Short mmCIF file of C-alpha atoms and ligand atoms in Angstrom, two decimals:
data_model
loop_
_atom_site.label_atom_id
_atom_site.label_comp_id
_atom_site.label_asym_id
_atom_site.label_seq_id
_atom_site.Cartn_x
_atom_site.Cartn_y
_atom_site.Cartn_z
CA UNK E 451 84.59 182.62 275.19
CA UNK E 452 88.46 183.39 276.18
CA UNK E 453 88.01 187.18 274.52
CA UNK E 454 85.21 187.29 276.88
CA UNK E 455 87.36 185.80 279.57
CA UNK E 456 89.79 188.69 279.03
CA UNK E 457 87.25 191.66 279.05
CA UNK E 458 85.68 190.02 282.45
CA UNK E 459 88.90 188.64 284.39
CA UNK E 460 92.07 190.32 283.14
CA UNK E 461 95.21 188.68 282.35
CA UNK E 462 94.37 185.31 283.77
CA UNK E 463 91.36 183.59 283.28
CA UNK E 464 90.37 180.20 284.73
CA UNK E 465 87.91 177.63 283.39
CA UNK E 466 87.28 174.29 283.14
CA UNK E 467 87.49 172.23 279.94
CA UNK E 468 85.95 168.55 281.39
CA UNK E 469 87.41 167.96 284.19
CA UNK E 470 90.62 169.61 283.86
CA UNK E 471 91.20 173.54 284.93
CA UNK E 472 92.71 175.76 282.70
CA UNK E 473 94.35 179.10 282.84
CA UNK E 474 94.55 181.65 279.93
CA UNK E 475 97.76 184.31 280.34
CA UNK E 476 96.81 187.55 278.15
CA UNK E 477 98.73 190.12 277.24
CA UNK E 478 102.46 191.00 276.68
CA UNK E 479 103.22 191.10 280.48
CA UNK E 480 101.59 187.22 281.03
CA UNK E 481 103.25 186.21 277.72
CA UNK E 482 106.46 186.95 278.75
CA UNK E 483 106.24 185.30 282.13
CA UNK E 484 104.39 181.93 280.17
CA UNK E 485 107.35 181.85 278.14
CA UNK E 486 109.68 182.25 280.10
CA UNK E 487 109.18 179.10 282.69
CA UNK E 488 111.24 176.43 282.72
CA UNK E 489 110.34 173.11 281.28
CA UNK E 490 109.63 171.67 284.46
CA UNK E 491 106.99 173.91 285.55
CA UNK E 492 105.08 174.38 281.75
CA UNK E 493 105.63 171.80 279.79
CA UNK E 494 105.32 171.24 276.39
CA UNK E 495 105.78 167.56 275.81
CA UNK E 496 102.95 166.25 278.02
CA UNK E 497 100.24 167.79 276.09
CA UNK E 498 102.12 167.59 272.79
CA UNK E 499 101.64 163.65 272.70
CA UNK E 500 99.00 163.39 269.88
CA UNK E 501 101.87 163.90 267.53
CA UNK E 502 103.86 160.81 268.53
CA UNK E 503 102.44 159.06 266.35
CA UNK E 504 102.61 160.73 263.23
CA UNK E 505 106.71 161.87 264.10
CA UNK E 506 107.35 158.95 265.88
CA UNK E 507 109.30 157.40 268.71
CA UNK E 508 112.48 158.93 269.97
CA UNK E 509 112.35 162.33 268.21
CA UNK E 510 110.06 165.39 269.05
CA UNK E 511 107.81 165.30 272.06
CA UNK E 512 108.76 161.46 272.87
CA UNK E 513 111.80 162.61 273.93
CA UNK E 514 113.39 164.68 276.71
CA UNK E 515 113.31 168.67 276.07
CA UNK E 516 116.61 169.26 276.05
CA UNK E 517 116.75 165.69 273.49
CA UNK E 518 114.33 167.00 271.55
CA UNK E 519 116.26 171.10 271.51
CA UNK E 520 119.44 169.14 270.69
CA UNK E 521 117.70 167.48 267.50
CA UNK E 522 116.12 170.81 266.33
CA UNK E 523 119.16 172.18 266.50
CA UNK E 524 120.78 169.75 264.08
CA UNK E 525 118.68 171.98 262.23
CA UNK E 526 119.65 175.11 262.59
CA UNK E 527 122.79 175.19 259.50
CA UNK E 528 119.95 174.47 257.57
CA UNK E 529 118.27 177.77 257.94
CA UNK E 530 120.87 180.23 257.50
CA UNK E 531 121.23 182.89 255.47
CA UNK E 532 123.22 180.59 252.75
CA UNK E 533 120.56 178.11 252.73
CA UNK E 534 117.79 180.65 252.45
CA UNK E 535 119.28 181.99 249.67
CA UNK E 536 118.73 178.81 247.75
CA UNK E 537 115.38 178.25 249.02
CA UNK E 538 114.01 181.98 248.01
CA UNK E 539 114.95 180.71 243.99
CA UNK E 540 113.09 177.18 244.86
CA UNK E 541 110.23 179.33 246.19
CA UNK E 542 110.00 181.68 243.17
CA UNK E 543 110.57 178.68 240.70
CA UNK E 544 107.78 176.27 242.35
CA UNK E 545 105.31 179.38 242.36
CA UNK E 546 105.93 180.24 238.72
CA UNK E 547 105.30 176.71 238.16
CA UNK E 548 101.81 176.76 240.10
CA UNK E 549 101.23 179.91 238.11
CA UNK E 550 102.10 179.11 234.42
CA UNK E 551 99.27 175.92 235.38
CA UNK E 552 96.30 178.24 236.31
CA UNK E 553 95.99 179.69 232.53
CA UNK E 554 94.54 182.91 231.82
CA UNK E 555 91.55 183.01 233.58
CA UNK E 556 89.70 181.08 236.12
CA UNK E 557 88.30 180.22 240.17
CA UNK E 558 90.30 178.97 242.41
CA UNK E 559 89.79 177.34 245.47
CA UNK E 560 92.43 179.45 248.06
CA UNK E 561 93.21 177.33 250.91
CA UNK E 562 93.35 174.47 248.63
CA UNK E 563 95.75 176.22 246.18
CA UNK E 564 98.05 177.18 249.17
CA UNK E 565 97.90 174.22 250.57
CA UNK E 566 98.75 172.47 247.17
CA UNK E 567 101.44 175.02 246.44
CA UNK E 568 103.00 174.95 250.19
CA UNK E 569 103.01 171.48 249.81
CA UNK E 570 105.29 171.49 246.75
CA UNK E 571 107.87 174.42 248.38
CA UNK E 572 108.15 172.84 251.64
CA UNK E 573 108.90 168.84 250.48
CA UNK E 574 111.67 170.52 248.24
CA UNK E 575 113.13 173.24 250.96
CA UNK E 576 112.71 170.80 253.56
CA UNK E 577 112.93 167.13 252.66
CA UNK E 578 114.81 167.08 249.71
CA UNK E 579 114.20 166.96 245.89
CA UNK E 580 113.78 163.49 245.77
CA UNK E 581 110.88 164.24 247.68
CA UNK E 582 109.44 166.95 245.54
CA UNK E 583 109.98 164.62 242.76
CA UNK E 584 108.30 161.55 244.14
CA UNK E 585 105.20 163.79 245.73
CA UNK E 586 102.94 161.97 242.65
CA UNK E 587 104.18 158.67 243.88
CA UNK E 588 102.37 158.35 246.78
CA UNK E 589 104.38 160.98 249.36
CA UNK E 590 101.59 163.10 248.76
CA UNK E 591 98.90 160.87 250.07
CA UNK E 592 100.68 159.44 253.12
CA UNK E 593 101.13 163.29 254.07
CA UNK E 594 97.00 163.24 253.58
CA UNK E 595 96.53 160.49 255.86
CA UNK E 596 99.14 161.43 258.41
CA UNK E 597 97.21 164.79 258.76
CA UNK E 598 93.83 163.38 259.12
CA UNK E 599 95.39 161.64 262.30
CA UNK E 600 95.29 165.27 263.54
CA UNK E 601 91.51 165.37 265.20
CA UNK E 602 90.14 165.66 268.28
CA UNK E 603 90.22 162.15 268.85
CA UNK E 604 94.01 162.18 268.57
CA UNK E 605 94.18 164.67 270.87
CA UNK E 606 92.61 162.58 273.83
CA UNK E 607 93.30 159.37 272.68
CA UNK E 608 96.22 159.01 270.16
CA UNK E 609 96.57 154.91 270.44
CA UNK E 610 93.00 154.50 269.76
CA UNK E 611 92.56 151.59 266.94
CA UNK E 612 90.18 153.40 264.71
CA UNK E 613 90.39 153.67 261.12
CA UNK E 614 91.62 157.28 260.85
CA UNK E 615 94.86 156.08 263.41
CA UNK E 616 95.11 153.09 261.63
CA UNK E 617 95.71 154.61 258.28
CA UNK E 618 97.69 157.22 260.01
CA UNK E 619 100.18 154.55 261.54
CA UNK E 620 100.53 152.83 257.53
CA UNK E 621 101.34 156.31 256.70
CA UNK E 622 104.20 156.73 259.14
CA UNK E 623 105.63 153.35 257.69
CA UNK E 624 104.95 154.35 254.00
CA UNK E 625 106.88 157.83 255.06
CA UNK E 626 109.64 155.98 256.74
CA UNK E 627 110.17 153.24 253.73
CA UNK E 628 110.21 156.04 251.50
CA UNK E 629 112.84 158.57 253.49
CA UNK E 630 114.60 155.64 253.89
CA UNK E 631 114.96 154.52 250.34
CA UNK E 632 116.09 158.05 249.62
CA UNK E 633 119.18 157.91 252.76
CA UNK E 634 120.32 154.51 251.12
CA UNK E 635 120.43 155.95 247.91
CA UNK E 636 122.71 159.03 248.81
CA UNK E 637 125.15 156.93 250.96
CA UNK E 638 125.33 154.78 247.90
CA UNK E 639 125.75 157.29 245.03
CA UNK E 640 127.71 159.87 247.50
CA UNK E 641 125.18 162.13 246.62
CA UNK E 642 125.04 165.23 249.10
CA UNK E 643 122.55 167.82 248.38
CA UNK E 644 121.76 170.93 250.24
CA UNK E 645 119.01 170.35 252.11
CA UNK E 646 117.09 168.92 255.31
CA UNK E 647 118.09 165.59 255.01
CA UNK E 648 121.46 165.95 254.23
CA UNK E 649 122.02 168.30 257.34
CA UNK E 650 120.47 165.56 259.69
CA UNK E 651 122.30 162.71 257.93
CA UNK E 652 125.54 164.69 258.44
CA UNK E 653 124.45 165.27 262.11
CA UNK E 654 125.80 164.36 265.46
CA UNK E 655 124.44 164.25 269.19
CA UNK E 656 127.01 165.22 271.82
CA UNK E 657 128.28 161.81 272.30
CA UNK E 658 129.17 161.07 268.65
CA UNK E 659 126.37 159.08 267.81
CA UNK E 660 124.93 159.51 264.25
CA UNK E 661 121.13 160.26 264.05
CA UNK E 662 119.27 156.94 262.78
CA UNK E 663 117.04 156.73 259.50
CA UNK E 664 114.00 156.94 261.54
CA UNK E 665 114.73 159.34 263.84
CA UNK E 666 115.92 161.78 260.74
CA UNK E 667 112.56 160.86 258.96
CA UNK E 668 111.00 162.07 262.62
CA UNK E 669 112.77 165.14 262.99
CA UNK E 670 111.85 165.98 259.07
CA UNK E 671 108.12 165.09 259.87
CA UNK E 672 107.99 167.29 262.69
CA UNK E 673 109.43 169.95 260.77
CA UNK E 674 107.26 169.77 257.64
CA UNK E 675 103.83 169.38 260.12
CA UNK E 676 104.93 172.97 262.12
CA UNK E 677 105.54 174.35 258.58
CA UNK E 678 103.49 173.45 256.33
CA UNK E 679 100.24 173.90 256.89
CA UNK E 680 100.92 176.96 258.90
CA UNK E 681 102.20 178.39 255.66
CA UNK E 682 99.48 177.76 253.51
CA UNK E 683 96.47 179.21 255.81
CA UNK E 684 98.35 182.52 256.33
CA UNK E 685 99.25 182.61 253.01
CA UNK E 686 95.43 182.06 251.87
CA UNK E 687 94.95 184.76 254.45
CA UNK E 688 97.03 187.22 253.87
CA UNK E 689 95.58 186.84 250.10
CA UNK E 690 92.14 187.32 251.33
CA UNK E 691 92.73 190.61 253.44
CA UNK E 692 94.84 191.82 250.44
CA UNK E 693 92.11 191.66 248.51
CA UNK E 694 89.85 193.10 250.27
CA UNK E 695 92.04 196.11 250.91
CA UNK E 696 92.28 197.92 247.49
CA UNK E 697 94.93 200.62 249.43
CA UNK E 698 97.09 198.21 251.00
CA UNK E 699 97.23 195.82 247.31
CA UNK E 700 97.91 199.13 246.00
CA UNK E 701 100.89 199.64 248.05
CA UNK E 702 102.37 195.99 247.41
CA UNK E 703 102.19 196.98 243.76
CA UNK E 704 103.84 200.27 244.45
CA UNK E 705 106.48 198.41 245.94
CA UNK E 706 106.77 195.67 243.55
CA UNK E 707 107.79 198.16 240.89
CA UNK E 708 110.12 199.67 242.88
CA UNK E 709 112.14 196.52 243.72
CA UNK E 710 111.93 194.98 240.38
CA UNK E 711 111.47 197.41 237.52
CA UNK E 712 115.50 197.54 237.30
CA UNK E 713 116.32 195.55 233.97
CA UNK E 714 117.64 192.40 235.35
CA UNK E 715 115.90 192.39 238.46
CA UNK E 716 115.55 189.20 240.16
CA UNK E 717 113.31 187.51 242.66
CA UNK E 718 115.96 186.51 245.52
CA UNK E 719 116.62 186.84 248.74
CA UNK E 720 117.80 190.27 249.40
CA UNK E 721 114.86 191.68 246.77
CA UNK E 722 112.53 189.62 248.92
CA UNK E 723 113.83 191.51 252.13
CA UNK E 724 113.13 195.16 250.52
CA UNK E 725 109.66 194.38 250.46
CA UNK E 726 108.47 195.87 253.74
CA UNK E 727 105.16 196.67 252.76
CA UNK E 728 104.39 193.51 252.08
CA UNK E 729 105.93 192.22 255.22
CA UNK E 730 103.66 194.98 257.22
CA UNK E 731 100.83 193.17 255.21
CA UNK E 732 101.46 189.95 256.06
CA UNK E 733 102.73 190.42 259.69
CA UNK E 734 99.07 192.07 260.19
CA UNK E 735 97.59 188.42 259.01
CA UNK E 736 99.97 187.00 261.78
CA UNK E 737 98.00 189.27 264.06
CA UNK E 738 94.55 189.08 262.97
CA UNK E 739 94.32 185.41 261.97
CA UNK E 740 97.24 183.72 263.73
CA UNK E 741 96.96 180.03 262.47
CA UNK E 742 97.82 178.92 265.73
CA UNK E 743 95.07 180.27 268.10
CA UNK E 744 96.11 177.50 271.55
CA UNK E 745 99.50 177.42 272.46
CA UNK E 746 98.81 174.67 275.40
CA UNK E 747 101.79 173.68 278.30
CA UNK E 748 100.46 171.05 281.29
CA UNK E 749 101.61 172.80 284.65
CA UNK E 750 103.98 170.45 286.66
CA UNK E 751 105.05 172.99 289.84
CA UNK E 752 102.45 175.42 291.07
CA UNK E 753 103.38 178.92 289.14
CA UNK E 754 102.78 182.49 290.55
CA UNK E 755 101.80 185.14 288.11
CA UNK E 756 100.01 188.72 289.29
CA UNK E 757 99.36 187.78 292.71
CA UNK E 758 97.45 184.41 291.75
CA UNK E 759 99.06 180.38 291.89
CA UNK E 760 98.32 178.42 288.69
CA UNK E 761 98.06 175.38 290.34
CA UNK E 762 99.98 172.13 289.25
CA UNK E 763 98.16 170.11 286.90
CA UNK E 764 96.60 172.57 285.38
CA UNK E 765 96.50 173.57 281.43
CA UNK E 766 98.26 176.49 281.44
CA UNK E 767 97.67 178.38 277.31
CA UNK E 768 98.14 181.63 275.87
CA UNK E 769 96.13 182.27 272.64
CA UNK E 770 97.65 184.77 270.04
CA UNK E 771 94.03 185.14 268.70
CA UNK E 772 93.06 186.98 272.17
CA UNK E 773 95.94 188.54 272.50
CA UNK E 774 96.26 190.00 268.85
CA UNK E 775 93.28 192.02 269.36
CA UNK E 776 94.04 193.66 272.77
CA UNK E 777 93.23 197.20 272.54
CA UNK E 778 95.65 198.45 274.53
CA UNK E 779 98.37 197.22 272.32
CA UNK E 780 96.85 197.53 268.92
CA UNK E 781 94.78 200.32 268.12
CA UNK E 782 91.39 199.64 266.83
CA UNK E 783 92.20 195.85 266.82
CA UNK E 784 89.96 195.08 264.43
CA UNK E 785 91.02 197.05 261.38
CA UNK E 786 93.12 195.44 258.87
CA UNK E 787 96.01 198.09 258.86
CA UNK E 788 99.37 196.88 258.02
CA UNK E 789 100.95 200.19 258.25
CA UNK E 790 100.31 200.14 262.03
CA UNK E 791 103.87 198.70 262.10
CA UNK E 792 105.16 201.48 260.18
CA UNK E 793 106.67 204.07 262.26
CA UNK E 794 106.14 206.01 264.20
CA UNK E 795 103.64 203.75 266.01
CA UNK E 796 105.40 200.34 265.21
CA UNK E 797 103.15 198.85 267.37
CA UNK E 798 104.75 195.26 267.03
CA UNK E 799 108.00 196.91 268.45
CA UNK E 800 106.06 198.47 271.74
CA UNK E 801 106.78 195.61 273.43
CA UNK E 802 108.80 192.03 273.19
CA UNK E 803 105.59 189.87 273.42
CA UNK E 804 102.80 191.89 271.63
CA UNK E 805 102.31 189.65 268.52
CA UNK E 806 103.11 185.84 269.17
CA UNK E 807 102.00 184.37 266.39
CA UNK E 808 105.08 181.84 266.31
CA UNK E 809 105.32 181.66 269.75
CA UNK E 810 108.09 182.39 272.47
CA UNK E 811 110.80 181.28 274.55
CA UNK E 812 112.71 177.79 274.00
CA UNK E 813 109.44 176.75 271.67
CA UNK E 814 109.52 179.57 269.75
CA UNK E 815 108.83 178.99 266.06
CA UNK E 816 112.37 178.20 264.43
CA UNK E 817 110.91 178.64 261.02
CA UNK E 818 109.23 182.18 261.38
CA UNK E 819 111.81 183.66 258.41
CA UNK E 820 111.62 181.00 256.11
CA UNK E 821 107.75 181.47 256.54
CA UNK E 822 107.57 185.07 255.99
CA UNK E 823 109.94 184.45 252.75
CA UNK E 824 107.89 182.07 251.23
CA UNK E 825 104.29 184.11 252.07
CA UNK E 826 106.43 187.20 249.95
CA UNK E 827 107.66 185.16 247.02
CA UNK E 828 104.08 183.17 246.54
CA UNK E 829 101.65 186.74 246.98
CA UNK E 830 104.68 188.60 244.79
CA UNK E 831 104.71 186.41 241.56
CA UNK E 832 100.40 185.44 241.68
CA UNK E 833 100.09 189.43 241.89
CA UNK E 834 102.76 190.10 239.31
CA UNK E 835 100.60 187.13 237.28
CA UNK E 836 97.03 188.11 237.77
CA UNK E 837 94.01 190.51 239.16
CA UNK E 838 92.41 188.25 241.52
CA UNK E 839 88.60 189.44 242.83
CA UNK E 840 86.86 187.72 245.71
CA UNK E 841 83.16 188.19 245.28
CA UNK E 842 81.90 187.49 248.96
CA UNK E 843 83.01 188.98 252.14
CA UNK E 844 85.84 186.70 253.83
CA UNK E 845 84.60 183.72 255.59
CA UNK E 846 84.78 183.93 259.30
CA UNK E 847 87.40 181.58 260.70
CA UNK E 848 87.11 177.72 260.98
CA UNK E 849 87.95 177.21 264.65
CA UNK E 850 86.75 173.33 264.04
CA UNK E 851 90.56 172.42 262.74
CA UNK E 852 94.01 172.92 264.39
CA UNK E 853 95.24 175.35 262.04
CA UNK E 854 92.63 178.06 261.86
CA UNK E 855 91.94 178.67 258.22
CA UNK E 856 88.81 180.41 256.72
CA UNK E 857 85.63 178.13 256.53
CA UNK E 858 84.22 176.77 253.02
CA UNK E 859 83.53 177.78 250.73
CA UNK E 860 86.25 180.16 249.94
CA UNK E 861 87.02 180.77 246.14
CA UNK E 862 88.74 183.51 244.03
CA UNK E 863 88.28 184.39 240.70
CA UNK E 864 91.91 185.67 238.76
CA UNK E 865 92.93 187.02 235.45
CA UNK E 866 96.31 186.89 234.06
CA UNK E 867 97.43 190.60 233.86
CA UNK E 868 97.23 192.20 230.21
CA UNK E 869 100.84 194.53 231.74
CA UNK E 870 104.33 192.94 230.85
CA UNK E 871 105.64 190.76 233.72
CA UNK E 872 108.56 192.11 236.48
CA UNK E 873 109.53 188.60 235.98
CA UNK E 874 110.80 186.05 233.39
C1 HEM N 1414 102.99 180.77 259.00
C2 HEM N 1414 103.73 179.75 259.32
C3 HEM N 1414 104.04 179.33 260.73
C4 HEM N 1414 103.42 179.63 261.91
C5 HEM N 1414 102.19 180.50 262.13
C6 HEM N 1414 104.16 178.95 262.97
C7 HEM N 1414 103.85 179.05 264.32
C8 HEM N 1414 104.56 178.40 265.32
C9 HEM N 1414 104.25 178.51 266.73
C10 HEM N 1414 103.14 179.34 267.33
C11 HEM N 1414 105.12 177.72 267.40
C12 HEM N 1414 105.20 177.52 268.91
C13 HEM N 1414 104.35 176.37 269.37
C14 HEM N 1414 104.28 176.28 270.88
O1 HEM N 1414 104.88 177.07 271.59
O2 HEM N 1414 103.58 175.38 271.36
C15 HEM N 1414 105.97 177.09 266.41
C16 HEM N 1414 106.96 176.18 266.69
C17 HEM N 1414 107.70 175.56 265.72
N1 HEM N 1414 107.77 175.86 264.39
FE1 HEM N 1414 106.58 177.16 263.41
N2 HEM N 1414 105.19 178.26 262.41
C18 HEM N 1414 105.17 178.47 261.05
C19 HEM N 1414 106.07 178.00 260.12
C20 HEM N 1414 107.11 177.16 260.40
C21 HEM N 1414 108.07 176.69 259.44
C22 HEM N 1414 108.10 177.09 257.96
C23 HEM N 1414 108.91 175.84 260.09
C24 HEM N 1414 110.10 175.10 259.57
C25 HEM N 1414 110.93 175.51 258.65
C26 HEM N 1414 108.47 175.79 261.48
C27 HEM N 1414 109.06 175.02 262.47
C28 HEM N 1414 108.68 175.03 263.79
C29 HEM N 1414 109.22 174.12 264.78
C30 HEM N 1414 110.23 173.00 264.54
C31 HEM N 1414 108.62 174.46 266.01
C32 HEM N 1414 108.81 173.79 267.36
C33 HEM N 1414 109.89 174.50 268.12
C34 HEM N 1414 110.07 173.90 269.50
O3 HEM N 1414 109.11 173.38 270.07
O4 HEM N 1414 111.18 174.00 270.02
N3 HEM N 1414 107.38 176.61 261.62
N4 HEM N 1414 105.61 177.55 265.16
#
């Protein structure tokens, strides 16, 4: 309906979801005025609310924006280049592990794998490895019930009593007893890993205070719910178009030897980086099959774009799945061709706003590079491991959850590889 909203009204296009109007900004021109409003006039936190309940009070979108920038922040130390050097060896080693499980031969179901997988990469990077470590005793559940408080229901209603927010809320205490448990046992032992956690527990807010156990177990929830499942859907993507491209796998390969064939060759951070085919590759699964297809911000002052008002009260979205496939930006939109951002035609470069698949402006996705790294290391070592062959087309897209993944069924045959691995 909003493609066809496009073709018929242009850059903005008005409609009514119930009885609230909404406005749809396409294109890099709208994207770049969407994102760059102040708070005041879109904002995020108003229609954000579903997901007070599963970060909790006084972190996130309970807060005030420039609380809530101040406590991502905190976060920031955690993602530099040091830190991602670390996390590229906790990717590789977590993957191997997920490989050296699947055998020699065997079906797979993808988003489930990725999701399994991302699961295990991002409570380690993230959390901590206490988490990682106590995923089996019962982390990995509350997680579970925490996302099924993620529904439509939510959405309208998060304070509903029903059973799917009641086990949601036990999950948000089981999460906090558990977090907890894991701060009281670092101040005790002196323990100070390099992770998440620590980086919060060390943090400050401009007047001095320290961050509180719950509000770090907030800040980490609202870090691993952006992350996580985001991850896993374009990684299942991204394995799907791969597959279906025999050129394009062919030039990942191509690559792959050329990066690590050198006796000694590692998996790390910088070897990650040379791999700009597979970047193109993935970056093209941003674009076709963003996993985010609604970025929504309620309109509190009237806002002039084009020679229209977007009056206040509105819904005012932008949705990287329309604006992905604008021909005018992309040629033939709907061709999988990752080396469209090769030069010369670089099309991702033509202009600031073209692909948003992590967003823009102050909300702009903070984890987009730890994302692509992990989506590299996972599709390097499971192609390194094993021919994979999808024997149906690829599913059409699931627009019935948050995340967009593929619909059901959607399983993969693999083989472990009879060559010598690049990797030990
Ligand atoms: C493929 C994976 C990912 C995708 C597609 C994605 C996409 C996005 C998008 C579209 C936004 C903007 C939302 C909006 O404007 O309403 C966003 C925000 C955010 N992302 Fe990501 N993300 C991914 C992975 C990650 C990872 C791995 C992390 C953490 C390490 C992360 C942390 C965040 C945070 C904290 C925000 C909120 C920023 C703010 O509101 O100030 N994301 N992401």
């Amino acid at each position: 309906m909003m493609r066809r909203g496009w073709r018929e009204q242009g850059e903005l296009v008005r409609f009514r979801l119930g009885p609230r109007e909404c406005v749809l900004f396409t294109g890099p021109e709208a994207h770049d005025a969407y994102f760059r409003a102040p708070e005041d006039q879109l904002d995020a936190k108003a229609v954000y609310q579903f997901t007070v309940p599963i970060f909790g009070r006084g972190v996130a979108y309970d807060v005030a924006p420039e609380i809530m920038s101040e406590q991502l922040g905190f976060l920031v130390p955690a993602l530099r280049e040091t830190a991602m050097h670390r996390f590229a060896r906790i990717m590789f080693e977590e993957t191997k592990q997920f490989a050296d499980a699947l055998g020699e031969e065997g079906e797979i179901d993808l988003p489930a794998a990725m999701n399994a997988l991302t699961v295990n990469i991002a409570s380690h990077c993230l959390i901590g490895e206490e988490i990682r470590d106590q995923l089996d005793a019962g982390f990995a559940e509350a997680y579970r019930d925490l996302q099924k408080g993620i529904n439509a229901l939510g959405f309208f209603l998060p304070r509903l009593p029903v059973p799917s927010h009641r086990s949601r809320d036990r999950a948000r205490r089981k999460v906090a007893e558990l977090f907890s448990r894991i701060m009281a046992g670092r101040r005790l032992s002196g323990a100070e890993p390099d992770d998440f956690m620590q980086t919060l527990l060390r943090a400050r807010y401009k007047d001095g205070r320290a961050l509180s156990d719950d509000e770090i177990t907030g800040i980490l929830l609202t870090v691993l719910f952006a992350g996580q499942h985001t991850s896993a859907v374009l990684a299942t993507w991204t394995g799907l178009e791969l597959l279906n491209a025999p050129a394009s796998l062919a030039q990942v390969r191509d690559e792959m030897q050329n990066v690590y064939r050198a006796p000694g060759a590692t998996m790390n951070f910088e070897t990650l980086k040379r791999q700009a085919a597979l970047e193109r590759a993935i970056r093209e699964n941003e674009r076709l099959h963003p996993p985010l297809i609604l970025l929504i911000r309620k309109v509190l002052k009237p806002m002039r774009y084009g020679g229209h008002v977007v009056p206040a009260g509105a819904l005012a979205m932008v949705s990287p799945a329309v604006s992905h496939r604008l021909p005018h930006v992309f040629a033939n939109p709907e061709r999988f061709a990752p080396d469209r951002f090769a030069p010369p035609a670089a099309e991702d470069k033509q202009h600031h706003y073209a692909l948003i698949g992590f967003g823009g402006g102050k909300h702009r996705c903070m984890g987009k590079h730890f994302a692509y790294m992990q989506l590299k290391a996972i599709w390097t070592l499971l192609l390194d491991r094993f021919d994979f062959r999808l024997d149906a087309a690829i599913p059409a897209p699931n627009y019935g959850s948050w995340v967009t993944g593929p619909r059901a069924p959607c399983r993969v045959r693999y083989r472990r590889r009879p060559e010598a691995s690049l990797f030990q």
